[in-house]
Coordinates of N, CA and C in Angstrom, one line a residue:
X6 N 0.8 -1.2 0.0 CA 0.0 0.0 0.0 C 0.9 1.2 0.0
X7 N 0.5 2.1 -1.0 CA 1.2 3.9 -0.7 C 0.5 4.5 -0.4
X8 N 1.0 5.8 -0.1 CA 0.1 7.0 0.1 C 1.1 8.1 0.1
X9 N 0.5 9.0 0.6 CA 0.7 10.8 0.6 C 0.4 11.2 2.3
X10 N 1.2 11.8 2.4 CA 0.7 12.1 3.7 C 0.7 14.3 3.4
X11 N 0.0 14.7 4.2 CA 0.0 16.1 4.5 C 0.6 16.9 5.9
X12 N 1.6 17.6 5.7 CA 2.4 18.1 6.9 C 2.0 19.9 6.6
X13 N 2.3 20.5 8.1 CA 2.6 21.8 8.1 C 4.1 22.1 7.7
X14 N 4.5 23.1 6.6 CA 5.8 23.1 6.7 C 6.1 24.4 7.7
X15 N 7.0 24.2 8.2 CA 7.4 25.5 9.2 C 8.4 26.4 7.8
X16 N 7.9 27.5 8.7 CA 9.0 28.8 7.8 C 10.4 29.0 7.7
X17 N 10.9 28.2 8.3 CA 12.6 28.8 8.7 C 13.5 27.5 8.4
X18 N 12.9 27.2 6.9 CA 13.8 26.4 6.1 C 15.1 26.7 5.8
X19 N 16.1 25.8 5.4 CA 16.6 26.1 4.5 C 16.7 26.5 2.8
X20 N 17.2 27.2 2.0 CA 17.1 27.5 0.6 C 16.9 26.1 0.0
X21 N 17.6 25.1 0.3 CA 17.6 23.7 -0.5 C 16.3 23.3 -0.8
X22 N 15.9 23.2 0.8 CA 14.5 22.8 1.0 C 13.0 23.2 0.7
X23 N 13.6 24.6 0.7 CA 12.2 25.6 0.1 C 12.3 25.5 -1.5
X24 N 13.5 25.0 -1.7 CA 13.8 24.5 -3.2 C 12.6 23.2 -3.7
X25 N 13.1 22.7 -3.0 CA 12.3 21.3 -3.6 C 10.7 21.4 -2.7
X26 N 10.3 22.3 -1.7 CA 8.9 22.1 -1.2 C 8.6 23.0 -2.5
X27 N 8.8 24.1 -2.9 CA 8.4 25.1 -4.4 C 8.2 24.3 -5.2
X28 N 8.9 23.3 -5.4 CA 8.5 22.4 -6.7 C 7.9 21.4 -6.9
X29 N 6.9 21.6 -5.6 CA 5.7 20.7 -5.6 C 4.6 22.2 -5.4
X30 N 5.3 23.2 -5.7 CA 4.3 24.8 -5.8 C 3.3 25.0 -4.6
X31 N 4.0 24.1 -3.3 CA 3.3 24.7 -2.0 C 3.2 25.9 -1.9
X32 N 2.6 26.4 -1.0 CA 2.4 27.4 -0.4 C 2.7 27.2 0.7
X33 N 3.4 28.1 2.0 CA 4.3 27.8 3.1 C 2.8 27.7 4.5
X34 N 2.9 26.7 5.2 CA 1.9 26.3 6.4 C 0.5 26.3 5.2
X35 N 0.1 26.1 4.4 CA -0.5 24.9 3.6 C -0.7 23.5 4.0
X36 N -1.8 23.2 3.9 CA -1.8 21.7 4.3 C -2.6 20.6 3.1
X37 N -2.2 19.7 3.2 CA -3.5 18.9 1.7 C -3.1 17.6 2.4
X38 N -4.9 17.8 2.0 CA -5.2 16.1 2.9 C -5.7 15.0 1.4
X39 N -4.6 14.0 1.4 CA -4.2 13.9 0.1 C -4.2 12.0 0.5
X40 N -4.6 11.1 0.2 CA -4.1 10.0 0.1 C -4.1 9.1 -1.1
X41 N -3.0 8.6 -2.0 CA -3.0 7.4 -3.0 C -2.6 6.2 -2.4
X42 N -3.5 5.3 -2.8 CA -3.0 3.9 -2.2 C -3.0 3.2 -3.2
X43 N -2.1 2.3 -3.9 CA -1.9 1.3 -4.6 C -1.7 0.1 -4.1
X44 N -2.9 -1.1 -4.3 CA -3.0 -1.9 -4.4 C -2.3 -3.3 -4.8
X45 N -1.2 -3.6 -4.5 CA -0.6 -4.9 -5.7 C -1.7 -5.7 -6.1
X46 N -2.4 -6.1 -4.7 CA -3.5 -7.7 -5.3 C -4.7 -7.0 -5.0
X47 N -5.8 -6.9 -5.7 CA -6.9 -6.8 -5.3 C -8.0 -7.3 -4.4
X48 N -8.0 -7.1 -3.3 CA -9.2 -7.9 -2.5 C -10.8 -7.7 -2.7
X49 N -11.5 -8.1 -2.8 CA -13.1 -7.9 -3.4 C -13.5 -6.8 -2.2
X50 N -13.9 -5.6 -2.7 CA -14.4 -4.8 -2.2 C -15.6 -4.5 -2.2
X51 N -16.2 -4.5 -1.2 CA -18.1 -4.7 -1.4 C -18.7 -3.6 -1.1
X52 N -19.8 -3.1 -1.9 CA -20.5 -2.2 -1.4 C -22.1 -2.6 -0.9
X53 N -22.2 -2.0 0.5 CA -23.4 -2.7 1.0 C -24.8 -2.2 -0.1
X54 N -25.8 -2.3 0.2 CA -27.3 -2.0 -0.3 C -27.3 -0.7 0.2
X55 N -27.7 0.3 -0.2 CA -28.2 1.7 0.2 C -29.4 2.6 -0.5
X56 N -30.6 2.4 0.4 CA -31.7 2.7 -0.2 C -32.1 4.4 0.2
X57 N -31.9 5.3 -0.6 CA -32.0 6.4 -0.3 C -33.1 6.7 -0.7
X58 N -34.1 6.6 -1.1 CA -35.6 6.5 -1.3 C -36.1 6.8 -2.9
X59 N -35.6 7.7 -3.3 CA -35.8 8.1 -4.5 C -34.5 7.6 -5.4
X60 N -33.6 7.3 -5.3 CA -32.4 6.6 -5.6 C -31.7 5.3 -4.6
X61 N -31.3 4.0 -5.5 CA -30.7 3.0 -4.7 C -29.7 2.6 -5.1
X62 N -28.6 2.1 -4.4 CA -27.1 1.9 -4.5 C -27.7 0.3 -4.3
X63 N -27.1 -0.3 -5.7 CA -27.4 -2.0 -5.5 C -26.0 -2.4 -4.8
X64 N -25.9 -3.6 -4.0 CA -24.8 -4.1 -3.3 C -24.3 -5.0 -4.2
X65 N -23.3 -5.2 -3.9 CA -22.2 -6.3 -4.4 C -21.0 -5.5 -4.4
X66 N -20.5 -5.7 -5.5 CA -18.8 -5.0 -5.9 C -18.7 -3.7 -6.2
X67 N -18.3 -3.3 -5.5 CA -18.0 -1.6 -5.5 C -17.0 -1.3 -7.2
X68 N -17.7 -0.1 -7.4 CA -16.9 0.0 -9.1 C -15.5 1.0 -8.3
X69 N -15.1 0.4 -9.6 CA -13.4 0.7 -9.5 C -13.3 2.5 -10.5
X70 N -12.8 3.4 -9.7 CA -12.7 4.5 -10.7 C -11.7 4.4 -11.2
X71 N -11.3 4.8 -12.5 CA -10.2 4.9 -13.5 C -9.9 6.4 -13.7
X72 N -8.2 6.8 -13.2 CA -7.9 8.3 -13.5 C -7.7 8.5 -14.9
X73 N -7.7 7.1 -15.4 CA -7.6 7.5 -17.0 C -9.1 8.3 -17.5
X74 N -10.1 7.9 -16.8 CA -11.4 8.2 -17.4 C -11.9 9.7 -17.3
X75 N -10.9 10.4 -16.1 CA -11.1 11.5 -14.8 C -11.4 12.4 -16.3
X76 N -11.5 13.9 -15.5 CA -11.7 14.8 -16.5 C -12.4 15.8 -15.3
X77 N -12.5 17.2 -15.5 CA -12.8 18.5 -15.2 C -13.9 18.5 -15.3
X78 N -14.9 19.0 -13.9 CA -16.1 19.4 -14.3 C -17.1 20.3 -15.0
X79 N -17.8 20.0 -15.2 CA -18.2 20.6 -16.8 C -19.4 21.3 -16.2
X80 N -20.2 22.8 -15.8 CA -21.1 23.4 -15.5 C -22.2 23.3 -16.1
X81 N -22.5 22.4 -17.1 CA -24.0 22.2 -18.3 C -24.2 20.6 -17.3
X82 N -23.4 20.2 -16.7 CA -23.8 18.8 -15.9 C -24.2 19.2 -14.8
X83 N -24.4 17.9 -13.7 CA -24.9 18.3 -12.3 C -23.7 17.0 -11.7
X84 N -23.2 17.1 -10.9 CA -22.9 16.5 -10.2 C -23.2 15.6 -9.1
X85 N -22.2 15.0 -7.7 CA -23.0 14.2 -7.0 C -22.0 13.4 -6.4
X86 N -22.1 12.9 -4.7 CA -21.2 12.2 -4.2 C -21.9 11.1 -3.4
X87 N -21.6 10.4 -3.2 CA -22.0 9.1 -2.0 C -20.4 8.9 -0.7
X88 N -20.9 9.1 0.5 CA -20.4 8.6 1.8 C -21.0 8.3 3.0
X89 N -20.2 8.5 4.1 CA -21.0 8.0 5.2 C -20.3 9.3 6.1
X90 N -21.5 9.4 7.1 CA -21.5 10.2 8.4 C -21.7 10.2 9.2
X91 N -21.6 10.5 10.5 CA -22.2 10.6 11.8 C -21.7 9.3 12.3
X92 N -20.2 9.6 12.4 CA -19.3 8.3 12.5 C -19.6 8.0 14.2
X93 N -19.7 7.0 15.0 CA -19.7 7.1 16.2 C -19.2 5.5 16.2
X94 N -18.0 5.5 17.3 CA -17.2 4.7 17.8 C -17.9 3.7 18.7
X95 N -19.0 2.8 18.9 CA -19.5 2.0 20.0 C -18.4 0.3 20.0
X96 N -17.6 0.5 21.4 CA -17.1 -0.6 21.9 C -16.0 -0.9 20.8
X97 N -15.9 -1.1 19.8 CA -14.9 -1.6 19.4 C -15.5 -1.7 17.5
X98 N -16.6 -1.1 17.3 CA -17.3 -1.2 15.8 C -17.6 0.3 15.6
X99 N -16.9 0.4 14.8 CA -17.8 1.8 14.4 C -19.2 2.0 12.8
X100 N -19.9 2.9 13.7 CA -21.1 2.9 13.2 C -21.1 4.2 12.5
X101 N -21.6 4.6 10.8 CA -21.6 5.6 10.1 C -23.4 5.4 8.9
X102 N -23.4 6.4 9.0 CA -24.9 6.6 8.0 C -24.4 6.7 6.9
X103 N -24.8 6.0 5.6 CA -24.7 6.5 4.3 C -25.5 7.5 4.0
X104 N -24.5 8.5 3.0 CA -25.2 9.4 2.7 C -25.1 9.8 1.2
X105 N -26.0 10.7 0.3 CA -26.1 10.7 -1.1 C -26.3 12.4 -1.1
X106 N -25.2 13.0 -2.0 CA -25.7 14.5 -1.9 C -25.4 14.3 -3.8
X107 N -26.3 14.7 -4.1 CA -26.6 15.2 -6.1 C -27.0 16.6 -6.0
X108 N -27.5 16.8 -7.0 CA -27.7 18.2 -7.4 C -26.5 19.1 -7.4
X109 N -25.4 18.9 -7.2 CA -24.0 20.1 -7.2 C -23.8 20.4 -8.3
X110 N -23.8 21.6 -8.4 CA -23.1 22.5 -9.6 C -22.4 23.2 -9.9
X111 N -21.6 23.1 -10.5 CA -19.9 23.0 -10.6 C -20.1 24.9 -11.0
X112 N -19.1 25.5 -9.9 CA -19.2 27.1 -10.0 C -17.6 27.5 -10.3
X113 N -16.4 26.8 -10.5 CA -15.5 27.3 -10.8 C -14.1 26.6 -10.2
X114 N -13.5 26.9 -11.0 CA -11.8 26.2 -10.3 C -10.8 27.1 -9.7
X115 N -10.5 26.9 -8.3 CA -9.6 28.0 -7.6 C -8.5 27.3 -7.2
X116 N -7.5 27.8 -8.1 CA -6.2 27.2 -7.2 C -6.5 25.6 -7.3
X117 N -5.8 24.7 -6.8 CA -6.5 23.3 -6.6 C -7.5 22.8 -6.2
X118 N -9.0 23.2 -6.4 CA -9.9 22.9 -5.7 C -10.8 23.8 -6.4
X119 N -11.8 22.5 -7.1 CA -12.8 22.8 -7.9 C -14.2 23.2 -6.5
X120 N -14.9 24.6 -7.0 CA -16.3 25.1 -6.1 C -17.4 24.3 -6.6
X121 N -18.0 24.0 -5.8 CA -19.7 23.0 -6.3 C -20.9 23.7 -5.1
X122 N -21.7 24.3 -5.7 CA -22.9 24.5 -4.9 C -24.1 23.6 -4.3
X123 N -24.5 23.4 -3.2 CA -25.0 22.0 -3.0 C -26.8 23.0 -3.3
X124 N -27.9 22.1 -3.5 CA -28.8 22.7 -3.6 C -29.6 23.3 -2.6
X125 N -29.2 22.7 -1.3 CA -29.4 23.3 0.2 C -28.6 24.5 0.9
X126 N -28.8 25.1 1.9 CA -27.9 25.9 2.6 C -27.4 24.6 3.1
X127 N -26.2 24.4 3.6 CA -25.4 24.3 4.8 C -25.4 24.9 6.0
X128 N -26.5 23.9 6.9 CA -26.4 24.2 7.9 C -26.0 23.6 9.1
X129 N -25.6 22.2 8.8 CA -24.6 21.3 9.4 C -24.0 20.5 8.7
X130 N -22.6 20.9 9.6 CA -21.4 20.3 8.4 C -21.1 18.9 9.0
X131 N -21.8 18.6 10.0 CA -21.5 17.1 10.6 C -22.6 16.2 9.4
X132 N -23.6 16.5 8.4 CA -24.2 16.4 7.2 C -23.2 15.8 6.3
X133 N -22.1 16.4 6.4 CA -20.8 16.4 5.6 C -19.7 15.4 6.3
X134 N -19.3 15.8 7.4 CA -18.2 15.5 8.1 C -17.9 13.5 8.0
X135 N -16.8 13.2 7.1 CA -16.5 12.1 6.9 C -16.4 11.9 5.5
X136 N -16.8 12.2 4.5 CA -17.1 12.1 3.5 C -15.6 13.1 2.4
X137 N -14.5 13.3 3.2 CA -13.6 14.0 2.9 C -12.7 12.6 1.6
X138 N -12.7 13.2 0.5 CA -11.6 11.9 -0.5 C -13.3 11.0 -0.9
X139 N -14.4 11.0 -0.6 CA -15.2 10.5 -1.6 C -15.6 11.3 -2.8
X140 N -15.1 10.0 -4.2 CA -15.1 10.9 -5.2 C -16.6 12.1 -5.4
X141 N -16.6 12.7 -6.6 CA -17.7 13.3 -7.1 C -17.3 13.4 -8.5
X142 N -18.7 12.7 -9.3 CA -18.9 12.1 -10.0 C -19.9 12.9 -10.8
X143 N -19.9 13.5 -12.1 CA -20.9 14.1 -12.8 C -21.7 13.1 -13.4
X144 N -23.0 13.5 -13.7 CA -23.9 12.7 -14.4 C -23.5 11.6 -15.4
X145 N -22.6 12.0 -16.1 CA -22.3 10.8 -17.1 C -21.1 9.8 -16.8
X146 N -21.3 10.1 -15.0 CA -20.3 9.0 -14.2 C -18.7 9.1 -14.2
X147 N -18.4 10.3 -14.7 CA -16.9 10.9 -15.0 C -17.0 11.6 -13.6
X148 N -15.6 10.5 -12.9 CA -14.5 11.2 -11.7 C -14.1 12.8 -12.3
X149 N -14.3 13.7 -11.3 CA -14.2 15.5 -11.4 C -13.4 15.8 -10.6
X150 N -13.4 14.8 -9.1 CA -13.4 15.7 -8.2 C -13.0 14.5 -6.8
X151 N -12.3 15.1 -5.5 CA -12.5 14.3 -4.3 C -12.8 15.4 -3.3
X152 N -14.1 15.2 -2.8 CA -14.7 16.0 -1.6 C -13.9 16.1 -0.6
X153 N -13.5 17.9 -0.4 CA -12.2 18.2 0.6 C -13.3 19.1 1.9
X154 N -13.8 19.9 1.4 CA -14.5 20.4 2.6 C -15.9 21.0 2.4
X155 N -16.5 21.5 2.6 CA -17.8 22.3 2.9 C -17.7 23.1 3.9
X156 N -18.6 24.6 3.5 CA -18.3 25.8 4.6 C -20.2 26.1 5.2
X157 N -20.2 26.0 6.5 CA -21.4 26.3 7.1 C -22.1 27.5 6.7
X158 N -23.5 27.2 6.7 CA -24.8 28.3 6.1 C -24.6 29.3 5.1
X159 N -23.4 28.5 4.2 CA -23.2 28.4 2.5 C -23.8 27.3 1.8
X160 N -23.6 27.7 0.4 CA -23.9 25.9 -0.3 C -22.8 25.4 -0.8
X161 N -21.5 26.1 -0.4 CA -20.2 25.9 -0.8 C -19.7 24.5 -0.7
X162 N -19.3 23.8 -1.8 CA -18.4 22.2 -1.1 C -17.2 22.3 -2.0
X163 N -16.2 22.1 -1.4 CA -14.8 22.4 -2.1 C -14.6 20.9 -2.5
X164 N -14.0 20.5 -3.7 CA -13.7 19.5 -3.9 C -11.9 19.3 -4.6
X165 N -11.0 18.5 -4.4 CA -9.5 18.7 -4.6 C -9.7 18.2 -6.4
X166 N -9.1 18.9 -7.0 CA -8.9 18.8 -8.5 C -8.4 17.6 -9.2
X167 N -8.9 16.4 -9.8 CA -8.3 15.3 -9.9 C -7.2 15.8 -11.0
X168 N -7.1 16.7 -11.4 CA -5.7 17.0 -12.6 C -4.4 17.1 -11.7
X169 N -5.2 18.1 -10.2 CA -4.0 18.3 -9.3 C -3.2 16.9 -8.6
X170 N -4.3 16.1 -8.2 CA -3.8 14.8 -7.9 C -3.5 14.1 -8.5
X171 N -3.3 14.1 -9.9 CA -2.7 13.3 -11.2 C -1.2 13.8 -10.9
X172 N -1.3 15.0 -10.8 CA 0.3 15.7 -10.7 C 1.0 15.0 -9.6
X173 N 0.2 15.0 -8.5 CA 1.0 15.3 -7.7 C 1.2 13.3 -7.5
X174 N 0.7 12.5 -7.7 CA 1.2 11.2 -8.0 C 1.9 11.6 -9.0
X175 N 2.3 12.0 -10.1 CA 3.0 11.6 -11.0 C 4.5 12.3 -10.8
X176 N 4.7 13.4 -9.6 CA 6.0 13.9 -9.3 C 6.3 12.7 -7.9
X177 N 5.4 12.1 -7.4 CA 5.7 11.0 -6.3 C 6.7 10.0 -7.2
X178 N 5.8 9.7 -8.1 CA 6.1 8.8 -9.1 C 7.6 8.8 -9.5
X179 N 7.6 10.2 -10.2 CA 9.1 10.8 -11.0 C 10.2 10.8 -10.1
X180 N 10.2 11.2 -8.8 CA 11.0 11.4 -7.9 C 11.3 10.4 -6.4
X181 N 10.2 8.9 -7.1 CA 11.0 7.4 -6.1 C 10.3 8.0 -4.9
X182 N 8.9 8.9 -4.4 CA 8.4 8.7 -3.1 C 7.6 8.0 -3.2
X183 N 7.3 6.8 -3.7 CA 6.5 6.0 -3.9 C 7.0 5.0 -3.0

């Protein structure tokens, strides 16, 4: 398994080092909550039944997203994510709600992190809270996006740019932090 991890950098580097943090184009005390994990063997990944009433998630094998397929959100689509929330730790299992938010519409790209308007205010972000790295997926099922945050009694949901996380795997990649 790999990944990416996200640190605070402190200011009072040396030149070398602000050398090579620049050329991953941080920004200084920036943080990105970022994980890739590569799989060698595949183990069957299941997705349970989730009946959202008006829409239902059939169970069996969870689909596999392809960054080859990824692509930029497009504002004539509507988008949409599936997670879970309202994580609560009982005894030794933890217990989370599935949840289904559609209707988002893609308002613009800032810096790394594509804007999506949800069709509700935001008025609880524990609504949200867990659901950080599940993709978002426009109507014709093209990866856009991975859900990074949401801002309270907005309809704001920030999501991390899959172009930026192609990069930033592919300088992991170039440079053996794999």
């Amino acid at each position: 398994m790999r990944y990416f991890d996200a640190y605070y950098l402190p200011t009072d580097l040396k030149d070398v080092e602000i050398k090579e943090i620049e050329d991953f184009n941080l920004i200084f005390d920036e943080t990105l909550d970022i994980t890739f994990c590569e799989l060698k063997t595949i183990p069957p990944i299941l997705q349970p039944a989730w009946d959202f009433g008006a829409f239902k998630i059939e169970g069996g094998s969870k689909a596999v997203l392809n960054l080859n397929d990824a692509g930029v959100p497009d504002a004539s689509l509507v988008h949409g994510f599936c997670g879970r929330i309202r994580h609560d730790l009982r005894d030794i299992r933890l217990i989370s709600r599935p949840t289904l938010h559609l209707d988002l519409k893609f308002q613009g790209t800032f810096g790394r992190f594509h804007l999506f308007s949800s069709p509700k205010v935001i008025t609880d972000v524990d609504d949200y809270r867990g659901c950080s790295g599940a993709p978002i997926l426009d109507e014709t099922g093209k990866l856009v996006g991975l859900v990074q945050s949401v801002v309270s009694n907005t309809t704001s949901v920030y999501a991390f740019s899959i172009d930026e996380c192609r990069r930033l795997i592919d300088i992991a990649i170039a440079t053996n932090m794999l």
